[in-house]
Coordinates of C-alpha atoms in Angstrom, one line a residue:
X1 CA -1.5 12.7 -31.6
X2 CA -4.7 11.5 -29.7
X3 CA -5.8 9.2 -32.7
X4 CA -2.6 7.1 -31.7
X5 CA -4.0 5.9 -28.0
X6 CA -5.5 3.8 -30.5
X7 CA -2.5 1.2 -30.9
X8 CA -0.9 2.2 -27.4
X9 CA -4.1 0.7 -25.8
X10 CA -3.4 -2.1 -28.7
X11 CA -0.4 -2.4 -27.5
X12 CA -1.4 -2.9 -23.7
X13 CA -4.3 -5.4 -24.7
X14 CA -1.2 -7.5 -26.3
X15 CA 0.9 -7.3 -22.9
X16 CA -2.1 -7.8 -20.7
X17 CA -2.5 -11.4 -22.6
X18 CA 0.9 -12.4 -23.0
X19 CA 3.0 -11.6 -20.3
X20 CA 2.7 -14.9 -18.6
X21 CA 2.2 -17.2 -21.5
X22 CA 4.7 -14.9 -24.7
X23 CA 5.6 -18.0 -26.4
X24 CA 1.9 -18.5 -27.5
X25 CA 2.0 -14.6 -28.8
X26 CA 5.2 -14.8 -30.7
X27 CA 4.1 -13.8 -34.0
X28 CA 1.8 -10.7 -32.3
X29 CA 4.7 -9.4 -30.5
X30 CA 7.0 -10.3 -33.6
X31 CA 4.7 -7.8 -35.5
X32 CA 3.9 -4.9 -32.5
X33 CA 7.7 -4.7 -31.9
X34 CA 8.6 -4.5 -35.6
X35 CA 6.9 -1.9 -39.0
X36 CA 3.2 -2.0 -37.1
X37 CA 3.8 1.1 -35.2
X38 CA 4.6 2.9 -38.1
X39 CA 1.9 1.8 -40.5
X40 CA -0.8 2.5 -37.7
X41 CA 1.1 6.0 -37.2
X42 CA 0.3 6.6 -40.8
X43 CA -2.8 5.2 -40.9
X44 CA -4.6 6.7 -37.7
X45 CA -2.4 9.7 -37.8
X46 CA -3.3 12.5 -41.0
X47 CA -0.2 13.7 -42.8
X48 CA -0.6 17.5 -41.8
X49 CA -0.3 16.3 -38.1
X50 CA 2.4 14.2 -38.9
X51 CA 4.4 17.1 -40.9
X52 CA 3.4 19.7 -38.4
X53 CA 4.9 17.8 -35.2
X54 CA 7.6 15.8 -37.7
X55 CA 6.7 12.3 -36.7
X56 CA 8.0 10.2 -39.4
X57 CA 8.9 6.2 -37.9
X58 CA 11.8 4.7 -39.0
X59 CA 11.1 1.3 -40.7
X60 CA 12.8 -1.9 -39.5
X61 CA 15.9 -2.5 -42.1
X62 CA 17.1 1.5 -41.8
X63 CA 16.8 0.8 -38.2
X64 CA 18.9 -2.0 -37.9
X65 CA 21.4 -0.3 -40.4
X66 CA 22.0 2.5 -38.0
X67 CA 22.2 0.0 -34.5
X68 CA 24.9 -2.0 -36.5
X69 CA 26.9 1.3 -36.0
X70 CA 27.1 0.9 -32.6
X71 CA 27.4 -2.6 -32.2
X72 CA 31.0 -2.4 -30.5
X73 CA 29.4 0.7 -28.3
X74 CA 26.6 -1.1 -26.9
X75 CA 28.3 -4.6 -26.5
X76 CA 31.0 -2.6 -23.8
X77 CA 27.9 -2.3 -21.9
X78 CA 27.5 1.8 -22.7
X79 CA 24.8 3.8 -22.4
X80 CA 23.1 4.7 -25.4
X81 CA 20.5 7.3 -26.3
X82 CA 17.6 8.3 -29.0
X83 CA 16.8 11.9 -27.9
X84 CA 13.4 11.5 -30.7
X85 CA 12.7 8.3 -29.9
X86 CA 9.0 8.5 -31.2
X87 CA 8.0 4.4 -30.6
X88 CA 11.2 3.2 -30.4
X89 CA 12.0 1.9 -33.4
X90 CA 16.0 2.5 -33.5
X91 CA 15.9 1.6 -29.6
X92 CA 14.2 -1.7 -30.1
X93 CA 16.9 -2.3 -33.4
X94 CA 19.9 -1.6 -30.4
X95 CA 18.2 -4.5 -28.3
X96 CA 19.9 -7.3 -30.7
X97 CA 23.2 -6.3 -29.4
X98 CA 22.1 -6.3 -25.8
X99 CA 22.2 -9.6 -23.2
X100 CA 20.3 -11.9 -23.2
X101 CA 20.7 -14.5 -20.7
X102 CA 20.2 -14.4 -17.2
X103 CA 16.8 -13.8 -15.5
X104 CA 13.5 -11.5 -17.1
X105 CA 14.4 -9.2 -14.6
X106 CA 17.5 -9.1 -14.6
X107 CA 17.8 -8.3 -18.5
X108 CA 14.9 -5.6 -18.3
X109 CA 17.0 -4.1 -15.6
X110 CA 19.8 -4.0 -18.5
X111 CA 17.8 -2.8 -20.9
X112 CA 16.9 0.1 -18.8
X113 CA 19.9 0.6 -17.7
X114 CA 21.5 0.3 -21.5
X115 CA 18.8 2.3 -23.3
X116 CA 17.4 5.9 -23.0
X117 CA 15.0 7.9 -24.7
X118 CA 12.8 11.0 -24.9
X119 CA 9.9 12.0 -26.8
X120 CA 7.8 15.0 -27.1
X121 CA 4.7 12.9 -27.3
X122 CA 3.4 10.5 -24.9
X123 CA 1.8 8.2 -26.7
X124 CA 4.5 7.5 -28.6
X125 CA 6.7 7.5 -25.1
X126 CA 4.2 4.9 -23.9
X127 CA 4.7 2.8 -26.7
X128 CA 8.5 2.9 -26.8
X129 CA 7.9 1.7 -23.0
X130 CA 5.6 -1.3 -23.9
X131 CA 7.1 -2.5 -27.4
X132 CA 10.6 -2.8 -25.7
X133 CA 9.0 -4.9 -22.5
X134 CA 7.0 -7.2 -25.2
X135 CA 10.2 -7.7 -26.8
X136 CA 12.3 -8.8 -23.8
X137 CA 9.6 -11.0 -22.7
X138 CA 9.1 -12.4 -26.0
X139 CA 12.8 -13.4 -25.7
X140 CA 12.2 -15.5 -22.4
X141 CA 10.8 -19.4 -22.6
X142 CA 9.0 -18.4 -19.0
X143 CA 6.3 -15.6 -18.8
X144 CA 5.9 -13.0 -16.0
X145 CA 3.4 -13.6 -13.2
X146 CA 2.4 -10.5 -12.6
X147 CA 1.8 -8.1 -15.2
X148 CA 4.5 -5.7 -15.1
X149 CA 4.0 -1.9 -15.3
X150 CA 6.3 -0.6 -18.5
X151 CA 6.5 3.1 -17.5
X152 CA 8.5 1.7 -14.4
X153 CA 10.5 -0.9 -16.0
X154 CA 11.7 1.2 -18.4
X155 CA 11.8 4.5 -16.6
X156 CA 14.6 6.0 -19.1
X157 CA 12.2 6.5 -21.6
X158 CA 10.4 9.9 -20.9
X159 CA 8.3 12.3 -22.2
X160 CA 10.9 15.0 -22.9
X161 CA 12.5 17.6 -25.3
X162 CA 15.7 16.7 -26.6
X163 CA 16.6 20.3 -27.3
X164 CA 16.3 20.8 -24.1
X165 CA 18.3 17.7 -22.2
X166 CA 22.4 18.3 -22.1
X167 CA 23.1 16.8 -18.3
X168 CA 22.2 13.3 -19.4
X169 CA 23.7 13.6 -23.0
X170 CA 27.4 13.8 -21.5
X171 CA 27.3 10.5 -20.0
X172 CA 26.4 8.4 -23.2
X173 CA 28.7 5.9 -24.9
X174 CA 26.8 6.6 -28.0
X175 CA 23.6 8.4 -29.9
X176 CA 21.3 7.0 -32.5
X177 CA 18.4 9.1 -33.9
X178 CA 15.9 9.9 -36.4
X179 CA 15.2 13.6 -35.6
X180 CA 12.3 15.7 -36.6
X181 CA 12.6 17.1 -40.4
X182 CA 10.3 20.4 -39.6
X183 CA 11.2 23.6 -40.0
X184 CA 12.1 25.8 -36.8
X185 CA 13.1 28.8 -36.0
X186 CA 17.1 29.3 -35.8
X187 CA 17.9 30.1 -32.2
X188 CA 20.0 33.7 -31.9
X189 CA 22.9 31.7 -30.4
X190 CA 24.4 29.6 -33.5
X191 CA 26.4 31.0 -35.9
X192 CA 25.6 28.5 -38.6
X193 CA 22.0 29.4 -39.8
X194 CA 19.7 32.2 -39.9
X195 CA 15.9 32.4 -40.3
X196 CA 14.0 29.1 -40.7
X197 CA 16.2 25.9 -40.5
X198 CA 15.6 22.2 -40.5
X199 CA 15.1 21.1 -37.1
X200 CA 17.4 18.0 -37.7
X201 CA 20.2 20.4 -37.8
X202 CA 19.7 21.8 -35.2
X203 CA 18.9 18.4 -32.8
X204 CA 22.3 17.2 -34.8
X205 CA 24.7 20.2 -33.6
X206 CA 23.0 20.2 -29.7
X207 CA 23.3 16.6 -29.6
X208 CA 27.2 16.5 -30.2
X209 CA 27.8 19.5 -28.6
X210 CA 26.3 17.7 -25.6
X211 CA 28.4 14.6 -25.8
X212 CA 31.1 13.5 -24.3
X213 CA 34.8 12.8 -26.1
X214 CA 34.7 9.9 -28.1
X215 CA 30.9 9.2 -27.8
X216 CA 30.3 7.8 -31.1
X217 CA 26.5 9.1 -32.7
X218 CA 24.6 7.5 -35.6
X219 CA 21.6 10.1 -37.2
X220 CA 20.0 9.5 -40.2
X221 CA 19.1 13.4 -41.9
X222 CA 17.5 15.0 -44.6
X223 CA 19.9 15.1 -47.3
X224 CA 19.5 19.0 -48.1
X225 CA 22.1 18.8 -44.8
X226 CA 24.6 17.0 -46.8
X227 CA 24.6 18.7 -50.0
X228 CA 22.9 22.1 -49.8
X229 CA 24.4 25.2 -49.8
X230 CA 22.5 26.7 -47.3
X231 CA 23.9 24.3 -44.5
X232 CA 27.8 24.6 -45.3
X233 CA 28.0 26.5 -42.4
X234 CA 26.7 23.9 -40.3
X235 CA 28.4 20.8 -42.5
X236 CA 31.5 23.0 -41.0
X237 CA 30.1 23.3 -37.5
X238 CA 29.7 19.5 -37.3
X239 CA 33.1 18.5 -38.5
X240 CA 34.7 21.5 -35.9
X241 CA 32.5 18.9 -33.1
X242 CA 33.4 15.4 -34.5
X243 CA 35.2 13.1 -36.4
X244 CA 33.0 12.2 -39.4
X245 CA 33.6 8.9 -40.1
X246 CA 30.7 7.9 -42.8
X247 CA 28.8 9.3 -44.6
X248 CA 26.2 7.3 -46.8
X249 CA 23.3 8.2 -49.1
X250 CA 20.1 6.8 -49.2
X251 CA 17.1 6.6 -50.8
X252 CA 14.1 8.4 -50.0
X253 CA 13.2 7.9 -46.2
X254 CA 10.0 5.9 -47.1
X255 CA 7.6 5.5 -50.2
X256 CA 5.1 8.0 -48.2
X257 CA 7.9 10.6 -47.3
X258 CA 9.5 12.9 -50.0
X259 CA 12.4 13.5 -48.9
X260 CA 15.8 12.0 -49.6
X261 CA 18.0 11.0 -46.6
X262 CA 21.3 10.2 -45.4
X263 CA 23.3 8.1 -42.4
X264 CA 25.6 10.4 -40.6
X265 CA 28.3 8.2 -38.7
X266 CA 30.9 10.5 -36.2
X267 CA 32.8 10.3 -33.1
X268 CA 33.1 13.5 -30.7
X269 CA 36.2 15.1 -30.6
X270 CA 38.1 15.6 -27.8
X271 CA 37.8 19.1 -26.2
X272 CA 41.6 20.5 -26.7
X273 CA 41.4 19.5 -30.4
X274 CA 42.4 21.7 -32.7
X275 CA 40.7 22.0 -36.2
X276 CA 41.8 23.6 -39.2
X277 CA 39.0 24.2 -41.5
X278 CA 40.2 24.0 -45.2
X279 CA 38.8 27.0 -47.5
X280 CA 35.9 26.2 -49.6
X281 CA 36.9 24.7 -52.7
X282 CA 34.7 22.5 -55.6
X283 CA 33.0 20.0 -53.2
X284 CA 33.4 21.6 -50.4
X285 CA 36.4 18.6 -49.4
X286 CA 37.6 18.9 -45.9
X287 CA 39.8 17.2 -43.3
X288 CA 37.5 14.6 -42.2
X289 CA 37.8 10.5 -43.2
X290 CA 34.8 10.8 -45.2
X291 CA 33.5 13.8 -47.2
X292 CA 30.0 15.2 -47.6
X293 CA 29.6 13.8 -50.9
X294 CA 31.0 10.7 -51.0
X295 CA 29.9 7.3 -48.9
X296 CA 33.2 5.4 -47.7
X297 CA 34.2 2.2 -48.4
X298 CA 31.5 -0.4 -49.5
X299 CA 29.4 2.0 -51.5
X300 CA 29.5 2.2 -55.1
X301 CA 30.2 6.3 -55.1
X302 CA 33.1 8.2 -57.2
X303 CA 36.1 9.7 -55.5
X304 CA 36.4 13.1 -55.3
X305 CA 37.5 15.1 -57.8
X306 CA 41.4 15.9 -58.3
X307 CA 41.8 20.3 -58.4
X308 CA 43.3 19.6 -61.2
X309 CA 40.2 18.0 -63.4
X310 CA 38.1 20.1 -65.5
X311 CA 35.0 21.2 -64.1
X312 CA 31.9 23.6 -65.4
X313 CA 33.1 25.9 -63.9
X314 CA 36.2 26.0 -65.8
X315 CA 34.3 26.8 -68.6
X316 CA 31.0 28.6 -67.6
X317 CA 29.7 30.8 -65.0
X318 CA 27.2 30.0 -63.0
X319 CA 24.7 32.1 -61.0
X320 CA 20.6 32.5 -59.7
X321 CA 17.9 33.7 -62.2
X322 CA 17.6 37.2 -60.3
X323 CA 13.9 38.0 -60.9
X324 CA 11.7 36.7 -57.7
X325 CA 8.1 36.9 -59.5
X326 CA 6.2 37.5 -56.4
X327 CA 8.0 40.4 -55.0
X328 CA 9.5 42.1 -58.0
X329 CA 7.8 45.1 -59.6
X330 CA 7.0 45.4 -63.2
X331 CA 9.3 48.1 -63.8
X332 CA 11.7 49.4 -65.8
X333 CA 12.6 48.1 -69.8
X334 CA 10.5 45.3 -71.5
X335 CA 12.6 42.0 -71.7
X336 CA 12.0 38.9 -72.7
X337 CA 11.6 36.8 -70.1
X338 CA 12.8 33.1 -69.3
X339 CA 10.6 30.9 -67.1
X340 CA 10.9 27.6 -66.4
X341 CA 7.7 26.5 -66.0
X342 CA 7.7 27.3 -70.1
X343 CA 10.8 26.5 -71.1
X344 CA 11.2 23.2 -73.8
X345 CA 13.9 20.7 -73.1
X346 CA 16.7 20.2 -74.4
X347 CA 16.7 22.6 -77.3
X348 CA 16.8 26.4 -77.7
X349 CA 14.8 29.4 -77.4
X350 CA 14.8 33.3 -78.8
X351 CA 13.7 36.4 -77.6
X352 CA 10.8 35.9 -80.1
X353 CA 9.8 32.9 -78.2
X354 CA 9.5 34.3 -75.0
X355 CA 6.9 36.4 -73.3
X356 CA 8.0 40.3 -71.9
X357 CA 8.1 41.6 -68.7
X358 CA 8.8 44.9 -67.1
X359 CA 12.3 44.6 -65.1
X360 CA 14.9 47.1 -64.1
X361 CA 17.5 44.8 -62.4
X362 CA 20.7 42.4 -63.2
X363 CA 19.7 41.4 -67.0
X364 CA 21.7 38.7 -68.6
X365 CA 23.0 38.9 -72.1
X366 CA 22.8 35.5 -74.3
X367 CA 24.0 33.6 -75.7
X368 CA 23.8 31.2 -72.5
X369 CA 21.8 28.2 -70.9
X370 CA 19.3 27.8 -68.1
X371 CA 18.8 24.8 -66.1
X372 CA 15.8 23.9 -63.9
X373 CA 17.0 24.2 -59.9
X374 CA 14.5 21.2 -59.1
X375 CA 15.1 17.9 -60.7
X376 CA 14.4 14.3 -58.8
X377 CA 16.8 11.8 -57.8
X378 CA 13.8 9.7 -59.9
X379 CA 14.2 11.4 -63.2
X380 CA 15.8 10.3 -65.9
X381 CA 18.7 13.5 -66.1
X382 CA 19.1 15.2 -62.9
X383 CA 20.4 18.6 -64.9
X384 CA 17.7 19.4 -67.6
X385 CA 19.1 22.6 -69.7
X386 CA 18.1 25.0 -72.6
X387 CA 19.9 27.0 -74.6
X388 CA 19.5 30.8 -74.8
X389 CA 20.8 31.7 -78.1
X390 CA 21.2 35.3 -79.8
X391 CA 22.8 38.4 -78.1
X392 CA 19.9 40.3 -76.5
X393 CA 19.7 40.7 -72.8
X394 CA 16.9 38.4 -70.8
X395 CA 14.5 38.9 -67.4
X396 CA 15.5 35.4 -65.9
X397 CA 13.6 34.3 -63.0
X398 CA 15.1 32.9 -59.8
X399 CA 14.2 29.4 -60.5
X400 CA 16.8 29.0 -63.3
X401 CA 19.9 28.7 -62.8
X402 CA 22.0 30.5 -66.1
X403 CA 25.2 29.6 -67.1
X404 CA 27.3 31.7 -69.3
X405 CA 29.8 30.8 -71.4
X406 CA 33.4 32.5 -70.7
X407 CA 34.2 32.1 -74.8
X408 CA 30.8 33.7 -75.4
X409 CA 30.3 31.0 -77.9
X410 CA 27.2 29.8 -78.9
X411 CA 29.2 25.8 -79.3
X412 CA 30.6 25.8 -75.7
X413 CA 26.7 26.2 -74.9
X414 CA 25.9 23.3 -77.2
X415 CA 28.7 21.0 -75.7
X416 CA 27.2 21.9 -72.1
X417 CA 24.0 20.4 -73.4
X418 CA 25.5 17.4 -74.2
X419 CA 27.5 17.1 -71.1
X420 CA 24.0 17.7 -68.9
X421 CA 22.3 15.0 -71.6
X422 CA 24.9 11.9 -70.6
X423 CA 23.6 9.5 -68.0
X424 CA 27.2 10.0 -66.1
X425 CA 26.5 13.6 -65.2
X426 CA 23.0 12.6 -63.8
X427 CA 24.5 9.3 -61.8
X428 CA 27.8 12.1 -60.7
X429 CA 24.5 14.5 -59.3
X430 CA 22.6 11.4 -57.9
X431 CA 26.0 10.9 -56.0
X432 CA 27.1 13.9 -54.7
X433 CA 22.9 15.3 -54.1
X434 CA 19.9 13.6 -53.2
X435 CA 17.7 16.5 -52.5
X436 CA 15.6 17.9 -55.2
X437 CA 17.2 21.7 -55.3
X438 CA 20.0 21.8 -57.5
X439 CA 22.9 24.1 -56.0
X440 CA 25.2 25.9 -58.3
X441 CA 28.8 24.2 -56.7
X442 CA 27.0 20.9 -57.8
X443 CA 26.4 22.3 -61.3
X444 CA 30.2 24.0 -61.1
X445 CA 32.0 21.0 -59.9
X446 CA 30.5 18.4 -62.8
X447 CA 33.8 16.9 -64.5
X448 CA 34.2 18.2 -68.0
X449 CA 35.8 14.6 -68.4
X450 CA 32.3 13.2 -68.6
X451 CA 31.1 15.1 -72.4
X452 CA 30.7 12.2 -74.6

């Protein structure tokens, strides 16, 4: 992260000159303490270096989203904390809700007092310290006669791992963060993932394991956390920890980034709670205010579903294409063979159609229908199928997802079609999913009340 001393000694240049004088550098500081330090991350900063070390800024409007959160929390004079600070954006987006009369030194002793933060990279440390003394300064009709030194004014914002800091974390009023999306080795100690996970999960369950009772946080995540399989576990873990008290969907974090996030709102339980985790059932609904799925009030997202509605899965099961192309040998009986780089949409195939391949493991008799697992919030249907018609058994691959009827009829597969084709089973998916990997309870719990 060298290439970014660029717009930290940019940064300094601006202090240097308006410490004494800010009024006459309103509109400089205006823009240093608002989007510029994340379009000169992404300008001076090459996207593999940004991916590798997940440093992804979040822009202005998110920013203040998240800080409204913990309005009350800050206004009570609490500490608050962003353990991935980067430059400070969701820091500088808490300052609005911070004092600010009294003397310059006596609100940058607030501030530092109010606001923590810790960063792996110190650049971006140094520029959290500098954009948040331009801003208090910028606030004051008299300038500063001597040029003040930012790393001690605002000595609460450190070079530091926040998987590594839990002494600090238990005396916050509140946490507000925009953690690393990478992917990271699980650590042998949680029982909620395995392999390679997504480091926001993992900064997410230390974070409110560290906190204090009542300590409210504000995150803002990738959404395969919310809605992918692979993290019920940990959707579990989190609730066990805290309250949940929103949960809202977003769009996709920026036009640059392709990923789809979401605003995770919760308060820490208190220690001697007891929580009763509900058994899985369609959408995963729990105990919490706000489910996984849903946004609370003010957001234009369904209800859950009653158990008693109709689903897919009342009417087809659903499982994984079991041939992994890669690792599976070409052995065994000639099938055909159902790929969906090669599959048409929205129509059906034969086992004339289709190429063969050798495969000696779970084959799947038609008729049936296959759906893509990766589909785009963007698209126009989020659940793109084909039919599988005949009776002959098929080599699917593991990036279909095949859905057999429970009549065996060829119709129910025709009717599934239809129900994938209406724009109300691609704005239920958009709802209850943002990420692009479709997961089978999302295809099981579409309501059957939505076939035109």
């Amino acid at each position: 992260m060298k290439s970014y001393d660029t717009f930290v000694h940019q940064l300094e240049s601006l202090l240097a000159s308006s410490h004494a004088n800010p009024q006459s550098f309103r509109k400089e500081i205006e823009i240093a303490t608002n989007g510029l330090a994340k379009s000169e991350l992404y300008r001076l900063v090459p996207t593999s270096l940004r991916r590798k070390h997940g440093a992804f800024f979040t822009d202005e409007s998110l920013a203040k989203t998240a800080a409204k959160f913990l309005e009350p929390v800050i206004k009570r004079g609490e500490r608050i904390c962003d353990p991935a600070c980067g430059a400070g954006d969701l820091l500088l987006a808490c300052t609005q809700y911070l004092p600010r009369g009294g003397s310059i030194k006596q609100k940058i002793e607030t501030w530092n007092s109010s606001l923590m933060g810790w960063d792996l990279q110190p650049s971006f440390v140094r520029a959290c310290q500098i954009r948040l003394l331009l801003r208090a300064i910028a606030q004051r009709q008299d300038g500063v006669q001597v040029c003040p030194s930012p790393s001690e004014l605002f000595s609460n914002i450190q070079q530091a791992d926040g998987l590594a800091q839990s002494v600090h974390l238990g005396s916050l009023g509140g946490v507000i963060m925009n953690p690393p999306f990478t992917s990271v080795k699980s650590p042998e100690h949680i029982g909620w993932g395995n392999g390679k996970i997504n480091a926001s999960a993992l900064f997410t369950h230390h974070v409110l394991a560290q906190m204090r009772s009542d300590a409210k946080m504000v995150a803002i995540l990738p959404d395969v956390l919310r809605s992918g399989s692979r993290y019920r576990k940990w959707r579990i873990e989190i609730e066990r920890l805290a309250n949940i008290s929103r949960v809202i969907p977003l769009k996709k974090f920026d036009p640059t980034t392709d990923v789809h996030v979401f605003m995770l709102v919760a308060v820490k339980r208190a220690k001697n709670t007891i929580v009763t985790i509900q058994p899985r059932i369609a959408h995963e609904k729990r105990i919490t205010k706000a489910s996984w799925q849903d946004s609370c009030r003010n957001q234009a997202y369904i209800d859950q579903q009653s158990p008693k509605e109709l689903s897919v899965s009342d009417f087809f099961v659903a499982s994984v294409g079991p041939v992994v192309e890669y690792r599976e040998p070409r052995l065994g009986q000639w099938l055909p063979y159902l790929q969906a780089r090669n599959l048409p949409r929205w129509s059906s195939v034969e086992s004339c159609d289709l190429p063969k391949r050798r495969f000696r493991g779970r084959r799947i008799a038609g008729p049936f229908v296959v759906v893509r697992r990766t589909s785009r919030p963007e698209d126009t249907y989020r659940v793109v199928g084909t039919i599988v018609s005949g009776q002959e058994e098929y080599a699917v691959e593991n990036h279909l997802i095949v859905l057999k009827p429970r009549d065996g009829k060829l119709s129910s597969c025709r009717r599934l079609l239809k129900l994938f084709k209406n724009t109300a089973t691609t704005d239920y998916v958009n709802k209850v999913m943002r990420c692009r990997h479709l997961t089978i309870s999302t295809i099981n719990s579409i309501p059957w009340a939505n076939l035109p």
